CSV table of N, CA, C and O in Angstrom, one decimal:
chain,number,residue,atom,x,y,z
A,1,UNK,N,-5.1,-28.9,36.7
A,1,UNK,CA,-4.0,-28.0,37.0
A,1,UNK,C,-2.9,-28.0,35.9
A,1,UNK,O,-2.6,-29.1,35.6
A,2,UNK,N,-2.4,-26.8,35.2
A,2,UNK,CA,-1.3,-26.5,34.5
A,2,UNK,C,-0.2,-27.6,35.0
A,2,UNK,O,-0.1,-28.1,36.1
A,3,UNK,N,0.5,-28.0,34.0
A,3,UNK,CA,2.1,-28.4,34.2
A,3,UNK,C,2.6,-28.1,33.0
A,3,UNK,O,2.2,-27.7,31.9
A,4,UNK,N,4.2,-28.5,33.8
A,4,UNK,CA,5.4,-27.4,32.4
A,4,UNK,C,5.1,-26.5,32.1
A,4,UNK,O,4.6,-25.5,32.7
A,5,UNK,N,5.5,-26.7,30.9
A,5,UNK,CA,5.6,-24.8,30.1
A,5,UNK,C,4.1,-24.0,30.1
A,5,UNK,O,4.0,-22.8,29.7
A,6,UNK,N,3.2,-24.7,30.5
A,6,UNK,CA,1.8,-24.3,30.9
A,6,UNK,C,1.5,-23.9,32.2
A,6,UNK,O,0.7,-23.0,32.5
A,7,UNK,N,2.5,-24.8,32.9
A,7,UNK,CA,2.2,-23.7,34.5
A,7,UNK,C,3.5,-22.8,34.6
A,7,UNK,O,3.5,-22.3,35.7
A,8,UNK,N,4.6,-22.4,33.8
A,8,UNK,CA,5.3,-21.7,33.7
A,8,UNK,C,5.1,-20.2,33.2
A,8,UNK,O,5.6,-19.2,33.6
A,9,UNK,N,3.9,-20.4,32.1
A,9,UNK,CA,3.2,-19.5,31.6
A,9,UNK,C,2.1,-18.3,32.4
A,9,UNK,O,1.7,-17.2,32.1
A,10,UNK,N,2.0,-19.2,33.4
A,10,UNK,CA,1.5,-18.6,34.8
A,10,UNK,C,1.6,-17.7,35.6
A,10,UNK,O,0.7,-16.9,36.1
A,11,UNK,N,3.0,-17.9,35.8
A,11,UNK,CA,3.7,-17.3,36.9
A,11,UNK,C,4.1,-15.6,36.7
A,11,UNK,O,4.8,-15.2,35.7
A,12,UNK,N,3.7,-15.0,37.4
A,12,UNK,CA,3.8,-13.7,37.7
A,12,UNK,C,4.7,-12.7,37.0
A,12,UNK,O,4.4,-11.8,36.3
A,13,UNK,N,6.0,-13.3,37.5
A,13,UNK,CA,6.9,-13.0,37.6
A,13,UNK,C,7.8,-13.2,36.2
A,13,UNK,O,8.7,-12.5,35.9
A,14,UNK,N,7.3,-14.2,35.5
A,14,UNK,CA,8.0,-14.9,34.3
A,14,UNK,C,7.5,-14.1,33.1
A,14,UNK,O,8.1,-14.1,32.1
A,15,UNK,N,6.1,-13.2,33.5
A,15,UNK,CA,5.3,-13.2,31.8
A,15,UNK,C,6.1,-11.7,31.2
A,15,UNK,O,6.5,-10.8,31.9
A,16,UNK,N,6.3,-11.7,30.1
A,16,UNK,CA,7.1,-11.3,29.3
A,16,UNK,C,6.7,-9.7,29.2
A,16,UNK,O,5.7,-9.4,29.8
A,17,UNK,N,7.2,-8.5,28.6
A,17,UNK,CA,6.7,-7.6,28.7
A,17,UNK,C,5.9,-7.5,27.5
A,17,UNK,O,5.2,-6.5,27.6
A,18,UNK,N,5.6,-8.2,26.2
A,18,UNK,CA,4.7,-8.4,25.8
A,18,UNK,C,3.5,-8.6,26.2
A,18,UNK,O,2.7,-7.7,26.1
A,19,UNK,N,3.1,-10.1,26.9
A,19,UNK,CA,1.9,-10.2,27.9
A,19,UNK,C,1.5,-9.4,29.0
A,19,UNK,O,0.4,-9.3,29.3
A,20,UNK,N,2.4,-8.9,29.6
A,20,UNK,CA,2.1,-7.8,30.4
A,20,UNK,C,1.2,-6.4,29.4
A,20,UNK,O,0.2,-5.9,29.8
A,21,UNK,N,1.7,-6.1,28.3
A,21,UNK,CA,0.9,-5.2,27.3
A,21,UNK,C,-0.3,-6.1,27.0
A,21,UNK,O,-1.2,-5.7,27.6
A,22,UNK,N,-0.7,-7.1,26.3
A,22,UNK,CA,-1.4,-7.6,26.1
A,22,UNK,C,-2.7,-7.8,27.3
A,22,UNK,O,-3.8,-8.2,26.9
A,23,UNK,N,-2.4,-7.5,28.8
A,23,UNK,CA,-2.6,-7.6,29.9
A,23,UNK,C,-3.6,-6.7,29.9
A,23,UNK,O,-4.8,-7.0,30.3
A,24,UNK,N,-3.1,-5.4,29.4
A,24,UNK,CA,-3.9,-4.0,29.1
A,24,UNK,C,-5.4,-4.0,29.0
A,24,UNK,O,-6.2,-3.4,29.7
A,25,UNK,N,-5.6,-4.9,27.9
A,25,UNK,CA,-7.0,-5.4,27.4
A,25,UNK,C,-7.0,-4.3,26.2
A,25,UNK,O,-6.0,-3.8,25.7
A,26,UNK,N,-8.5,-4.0,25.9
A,26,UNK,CA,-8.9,-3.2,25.3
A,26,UNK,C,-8.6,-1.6,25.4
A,26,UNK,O,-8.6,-1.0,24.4
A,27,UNK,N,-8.3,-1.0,26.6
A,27,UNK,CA,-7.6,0.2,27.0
A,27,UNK,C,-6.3,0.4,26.4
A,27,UNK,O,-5.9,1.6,26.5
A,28,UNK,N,-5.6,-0.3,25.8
A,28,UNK,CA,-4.2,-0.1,24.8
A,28,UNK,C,-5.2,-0.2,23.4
A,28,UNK,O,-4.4,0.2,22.5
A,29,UNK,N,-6.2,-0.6,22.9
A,29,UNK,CA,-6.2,-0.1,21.6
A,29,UNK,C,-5.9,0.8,20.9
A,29,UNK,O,-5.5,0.6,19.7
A,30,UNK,N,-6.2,2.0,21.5
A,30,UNK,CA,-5.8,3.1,20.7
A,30,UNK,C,-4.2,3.2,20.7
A,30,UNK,O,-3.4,3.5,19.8
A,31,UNK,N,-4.0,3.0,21.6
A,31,UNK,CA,-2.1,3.1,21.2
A,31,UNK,C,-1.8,1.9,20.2
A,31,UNK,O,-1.0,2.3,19.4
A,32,UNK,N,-2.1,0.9,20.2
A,32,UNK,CA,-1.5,0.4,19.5
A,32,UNK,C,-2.4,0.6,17.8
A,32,UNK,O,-2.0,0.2,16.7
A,33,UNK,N,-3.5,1.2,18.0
A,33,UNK,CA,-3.8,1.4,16.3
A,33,UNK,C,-2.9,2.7,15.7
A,33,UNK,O,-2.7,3.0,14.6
A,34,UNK,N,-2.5,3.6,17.0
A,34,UNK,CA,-1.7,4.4,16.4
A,34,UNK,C,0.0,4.1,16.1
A,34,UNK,O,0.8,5.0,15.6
A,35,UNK,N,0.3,3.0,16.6
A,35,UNK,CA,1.8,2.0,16.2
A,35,UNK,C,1.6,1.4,15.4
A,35,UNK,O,2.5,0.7,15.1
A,36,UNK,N,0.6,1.3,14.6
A,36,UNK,CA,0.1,0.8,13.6
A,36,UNK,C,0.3,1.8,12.7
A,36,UNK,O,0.5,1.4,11.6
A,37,UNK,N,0.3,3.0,12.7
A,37,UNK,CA,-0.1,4.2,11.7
A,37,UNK,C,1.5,4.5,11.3
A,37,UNK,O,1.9,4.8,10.2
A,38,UNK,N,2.4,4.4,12.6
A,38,UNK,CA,3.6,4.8,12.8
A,38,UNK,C,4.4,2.9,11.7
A,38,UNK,O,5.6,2.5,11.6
A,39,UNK,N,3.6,2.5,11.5
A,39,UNK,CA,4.2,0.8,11.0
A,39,UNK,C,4.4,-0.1,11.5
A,39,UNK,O,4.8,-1.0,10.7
A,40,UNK,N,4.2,-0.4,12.8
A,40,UNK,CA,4.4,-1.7,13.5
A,40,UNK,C,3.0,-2.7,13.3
A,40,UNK,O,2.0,-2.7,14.0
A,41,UNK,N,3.1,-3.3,12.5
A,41,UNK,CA,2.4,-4.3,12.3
A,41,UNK,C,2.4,-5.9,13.1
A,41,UNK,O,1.7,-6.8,12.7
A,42,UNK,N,3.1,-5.9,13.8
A,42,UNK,CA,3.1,-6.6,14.7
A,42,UNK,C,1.9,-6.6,16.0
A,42,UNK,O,1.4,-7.7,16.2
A,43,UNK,N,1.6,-5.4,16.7
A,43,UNK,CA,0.3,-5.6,17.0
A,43,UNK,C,-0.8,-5.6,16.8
A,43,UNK,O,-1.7,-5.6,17.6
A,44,UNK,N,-0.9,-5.8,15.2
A,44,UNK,CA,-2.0,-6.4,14.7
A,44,UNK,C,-2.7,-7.9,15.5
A,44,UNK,O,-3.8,-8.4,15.7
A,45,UNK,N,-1.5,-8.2,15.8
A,45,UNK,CA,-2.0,-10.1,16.7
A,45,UNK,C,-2.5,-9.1,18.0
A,45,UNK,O,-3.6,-9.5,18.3
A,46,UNK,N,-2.1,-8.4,18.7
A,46,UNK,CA,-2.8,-8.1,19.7
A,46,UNK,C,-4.1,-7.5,19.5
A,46,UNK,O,-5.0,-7.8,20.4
A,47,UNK,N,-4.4,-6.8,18.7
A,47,UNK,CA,-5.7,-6.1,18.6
A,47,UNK,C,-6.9,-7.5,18.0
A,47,UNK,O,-8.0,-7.5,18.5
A,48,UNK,N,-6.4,-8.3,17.1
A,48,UNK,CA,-7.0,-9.5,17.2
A,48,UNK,C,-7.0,-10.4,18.8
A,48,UNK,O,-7.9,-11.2,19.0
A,49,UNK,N,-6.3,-10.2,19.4
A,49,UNK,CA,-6.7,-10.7,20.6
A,49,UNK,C,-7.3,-10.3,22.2
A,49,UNK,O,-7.6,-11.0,23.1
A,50,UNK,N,-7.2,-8.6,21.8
A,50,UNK,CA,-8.1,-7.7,22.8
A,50,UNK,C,-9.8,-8.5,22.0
A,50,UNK,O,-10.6,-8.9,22.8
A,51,UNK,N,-10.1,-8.4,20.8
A,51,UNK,CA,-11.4,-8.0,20.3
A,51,UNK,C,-11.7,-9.3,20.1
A,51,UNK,O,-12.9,-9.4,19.7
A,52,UNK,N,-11.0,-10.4,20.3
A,52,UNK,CA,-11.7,-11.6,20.0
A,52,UNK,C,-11.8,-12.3,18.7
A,52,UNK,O,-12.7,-13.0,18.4
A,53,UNK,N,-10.0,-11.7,17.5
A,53,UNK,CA,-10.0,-12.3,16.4
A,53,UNK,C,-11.5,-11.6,15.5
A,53,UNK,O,-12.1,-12.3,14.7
A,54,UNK,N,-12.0,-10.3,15.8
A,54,UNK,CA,-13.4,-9.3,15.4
A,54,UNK,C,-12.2,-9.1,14.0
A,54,UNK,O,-12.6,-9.6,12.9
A,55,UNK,N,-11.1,-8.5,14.1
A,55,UNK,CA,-10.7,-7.7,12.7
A,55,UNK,C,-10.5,-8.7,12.3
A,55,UNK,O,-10.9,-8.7,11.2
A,56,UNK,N,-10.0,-10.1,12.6
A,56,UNK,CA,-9.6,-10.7,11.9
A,56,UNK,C,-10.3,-11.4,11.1
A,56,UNK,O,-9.9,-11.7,10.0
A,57,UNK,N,-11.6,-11.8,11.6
A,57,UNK,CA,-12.6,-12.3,11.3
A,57,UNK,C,-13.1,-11.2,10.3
A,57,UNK,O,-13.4,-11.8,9.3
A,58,UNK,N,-13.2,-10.0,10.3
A,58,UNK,CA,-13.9,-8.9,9.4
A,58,UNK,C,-12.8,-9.0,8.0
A,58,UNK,O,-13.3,-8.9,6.9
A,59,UNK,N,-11.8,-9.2,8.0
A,59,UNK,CA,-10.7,-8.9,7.1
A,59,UNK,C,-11.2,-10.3,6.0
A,59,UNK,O,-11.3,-10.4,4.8
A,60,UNK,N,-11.3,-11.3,7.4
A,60,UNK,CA,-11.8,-12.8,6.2
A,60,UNK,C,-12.3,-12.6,4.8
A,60,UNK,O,-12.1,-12.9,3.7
A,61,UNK,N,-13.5,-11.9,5.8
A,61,UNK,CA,-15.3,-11.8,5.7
A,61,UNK,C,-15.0,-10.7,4.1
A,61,UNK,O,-15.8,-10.8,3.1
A,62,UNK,N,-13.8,-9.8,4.2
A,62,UNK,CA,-13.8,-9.0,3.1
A,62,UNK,C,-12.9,-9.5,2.2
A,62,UNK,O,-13.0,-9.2,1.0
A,63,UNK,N,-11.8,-10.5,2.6
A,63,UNK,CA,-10.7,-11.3,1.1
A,63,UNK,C,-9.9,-10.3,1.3
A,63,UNK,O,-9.4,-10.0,0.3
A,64,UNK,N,-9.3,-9.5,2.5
A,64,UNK,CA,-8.0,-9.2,2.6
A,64,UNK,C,-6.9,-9.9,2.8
A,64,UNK,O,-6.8,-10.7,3.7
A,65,UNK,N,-6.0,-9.4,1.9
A,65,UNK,CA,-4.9,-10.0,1.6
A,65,UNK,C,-3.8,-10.0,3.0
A,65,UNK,O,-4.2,-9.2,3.9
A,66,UNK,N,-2.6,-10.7,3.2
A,66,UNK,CA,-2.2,-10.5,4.2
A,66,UNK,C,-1.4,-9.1,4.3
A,66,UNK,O,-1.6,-8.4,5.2
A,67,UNK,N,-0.5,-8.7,3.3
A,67,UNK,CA,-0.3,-7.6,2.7
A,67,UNK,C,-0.7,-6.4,2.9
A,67,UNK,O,0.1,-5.5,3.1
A,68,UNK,N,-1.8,-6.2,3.0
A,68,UNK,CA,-2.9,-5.1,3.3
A,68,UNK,C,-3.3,-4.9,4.8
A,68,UNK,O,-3.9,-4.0,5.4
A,69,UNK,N,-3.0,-6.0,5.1
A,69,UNK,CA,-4.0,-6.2,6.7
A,69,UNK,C,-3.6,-4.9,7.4
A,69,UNK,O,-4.5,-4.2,7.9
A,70,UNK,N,-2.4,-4.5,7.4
A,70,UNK,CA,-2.4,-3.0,8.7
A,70,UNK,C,-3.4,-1.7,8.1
A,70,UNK,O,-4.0,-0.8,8.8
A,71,UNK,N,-3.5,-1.8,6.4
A,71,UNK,CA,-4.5,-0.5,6.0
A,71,UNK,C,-5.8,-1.1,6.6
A,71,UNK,O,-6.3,-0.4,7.5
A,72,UNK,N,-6.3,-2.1,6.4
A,72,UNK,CA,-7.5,-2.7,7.0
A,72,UNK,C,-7.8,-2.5,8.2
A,72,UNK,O,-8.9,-2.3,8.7
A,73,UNK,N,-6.7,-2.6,8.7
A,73,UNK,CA,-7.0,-2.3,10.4
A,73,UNK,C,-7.0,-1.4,10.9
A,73,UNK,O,-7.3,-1.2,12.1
A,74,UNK,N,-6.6,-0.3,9.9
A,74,UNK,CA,-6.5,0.9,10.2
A,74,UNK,C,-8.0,1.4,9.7
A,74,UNK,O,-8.4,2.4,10.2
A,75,UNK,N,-8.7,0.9,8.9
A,75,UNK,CA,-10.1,1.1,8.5
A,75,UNK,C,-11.2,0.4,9.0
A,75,UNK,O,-12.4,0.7,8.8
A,76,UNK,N,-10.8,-0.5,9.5
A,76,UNK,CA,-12.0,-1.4,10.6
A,76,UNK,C,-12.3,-0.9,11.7
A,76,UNK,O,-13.3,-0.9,12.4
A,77,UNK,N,-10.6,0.2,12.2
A,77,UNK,CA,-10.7,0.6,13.8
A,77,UNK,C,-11.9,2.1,13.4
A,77,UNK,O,-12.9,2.3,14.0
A,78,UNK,N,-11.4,2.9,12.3
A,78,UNK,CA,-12.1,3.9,11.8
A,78,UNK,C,-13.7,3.7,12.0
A,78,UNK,O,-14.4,4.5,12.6
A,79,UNK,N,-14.2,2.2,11.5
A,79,UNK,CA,-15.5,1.9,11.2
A,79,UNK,C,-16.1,1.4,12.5
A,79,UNK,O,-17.3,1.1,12.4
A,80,UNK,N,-15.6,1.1,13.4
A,80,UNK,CA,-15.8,0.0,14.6
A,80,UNK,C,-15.5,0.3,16.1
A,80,UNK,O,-15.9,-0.3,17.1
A,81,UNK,N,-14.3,1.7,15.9
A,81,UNK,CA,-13.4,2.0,17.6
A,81,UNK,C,-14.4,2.6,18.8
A,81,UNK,O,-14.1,2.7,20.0
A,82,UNK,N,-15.9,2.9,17.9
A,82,UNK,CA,-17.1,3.2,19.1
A,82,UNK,C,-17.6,2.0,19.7
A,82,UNK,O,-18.2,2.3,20.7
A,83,UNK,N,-17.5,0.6,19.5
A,83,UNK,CA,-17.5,-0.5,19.9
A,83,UNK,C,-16.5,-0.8,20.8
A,83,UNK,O,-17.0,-1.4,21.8
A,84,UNK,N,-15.1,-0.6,21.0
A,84,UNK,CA,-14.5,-1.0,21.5
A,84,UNK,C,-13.5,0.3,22.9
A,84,UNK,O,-13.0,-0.1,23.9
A,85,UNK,N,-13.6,1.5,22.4
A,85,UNK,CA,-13.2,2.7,23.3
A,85,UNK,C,-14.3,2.6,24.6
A,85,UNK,O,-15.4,2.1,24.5
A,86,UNK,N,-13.7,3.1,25.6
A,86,UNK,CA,-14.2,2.6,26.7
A,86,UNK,C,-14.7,4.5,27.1
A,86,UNK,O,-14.1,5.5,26.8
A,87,UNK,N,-15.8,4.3,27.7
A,87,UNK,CA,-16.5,5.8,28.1
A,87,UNK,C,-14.8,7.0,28.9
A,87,UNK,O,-13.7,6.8,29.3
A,88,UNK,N,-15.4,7.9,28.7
A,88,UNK,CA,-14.3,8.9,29.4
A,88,UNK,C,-14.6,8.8,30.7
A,88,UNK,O,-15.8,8.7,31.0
A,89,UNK,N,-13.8,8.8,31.7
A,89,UNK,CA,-14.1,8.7,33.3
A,89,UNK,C,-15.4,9.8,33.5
A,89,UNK,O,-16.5,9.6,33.9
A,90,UNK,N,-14.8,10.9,33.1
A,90,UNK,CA,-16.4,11.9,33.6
A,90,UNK,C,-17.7,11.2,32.8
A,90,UNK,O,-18.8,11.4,33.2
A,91,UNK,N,-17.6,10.7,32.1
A,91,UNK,CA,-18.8,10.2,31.6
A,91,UNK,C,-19.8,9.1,32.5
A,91,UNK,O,-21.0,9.0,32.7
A,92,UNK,N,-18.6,8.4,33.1
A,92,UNK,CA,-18.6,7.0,33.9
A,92,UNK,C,-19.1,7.4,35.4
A,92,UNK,O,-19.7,6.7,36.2
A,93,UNK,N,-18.7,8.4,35.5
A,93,UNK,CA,-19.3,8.6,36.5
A,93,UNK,C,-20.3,9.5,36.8
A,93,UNK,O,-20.7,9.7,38.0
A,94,UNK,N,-20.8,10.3,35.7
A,94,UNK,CA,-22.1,10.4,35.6
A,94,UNK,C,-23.5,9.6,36.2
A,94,UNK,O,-24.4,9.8,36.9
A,95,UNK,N,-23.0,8.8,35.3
A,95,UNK,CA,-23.8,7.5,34.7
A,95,UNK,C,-23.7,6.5,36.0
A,95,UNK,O,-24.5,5.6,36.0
A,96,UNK,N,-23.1,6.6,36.8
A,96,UNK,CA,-22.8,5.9,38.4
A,96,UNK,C,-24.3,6.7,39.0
A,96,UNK,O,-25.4,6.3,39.1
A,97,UNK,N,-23.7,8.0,39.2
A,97,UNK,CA,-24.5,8.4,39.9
A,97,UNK,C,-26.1,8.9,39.7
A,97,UNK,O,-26.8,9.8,40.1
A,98,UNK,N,-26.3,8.0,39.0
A,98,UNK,CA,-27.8,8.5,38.3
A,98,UNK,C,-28.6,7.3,39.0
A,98,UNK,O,-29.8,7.2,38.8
């Protein structure tokens, strides 16, 4: 069981409206690659943490600099966002009913 600032981290009521966005999952990707386009580079840590540290790990893999990382991410999501975009509802339920 959690204690302190570990079971504080828990609580419902306490999580920040950051982790509440972060909460989103993968369904905020595209908004936040397009806060990205607009300059916020700051949710770059979240898109490494919807995908599982994937760009970050890809960025390694290529010797990008920290500098660069938002063009990068803006070219990984280009190369990669069919992996991670989730079906259109009419699609989804196609595919239910079959």
């Amino acid at each position: 069981m959690p204690e302190g600032a570990e079971k504080e981290k828990l609580r419902p009521h306490k999580r920040t409206s950051y982790q509440q966005f972060l909460d989103l999952g993968v369904l905020a990707l595209p908004l936040a690659i397009e806060k990205i386009r607009e300059g916020d580079t700051d949710l770059i840590a979240a898109i490494n943490y919807w995908t599982d540290d994937a760009l970050q790990k890809s960025a390694d893999d290529a010797g990008v600099a920290a500098d660069k990382m938002s063009e990068y991410c803006l070219k990984w999501w280009e190369a990669n966002k069919e992996n991670w975009l989730l079906p259109p509802i009419e699609k989804m339920e196609k595919q239910t009913q079959q």
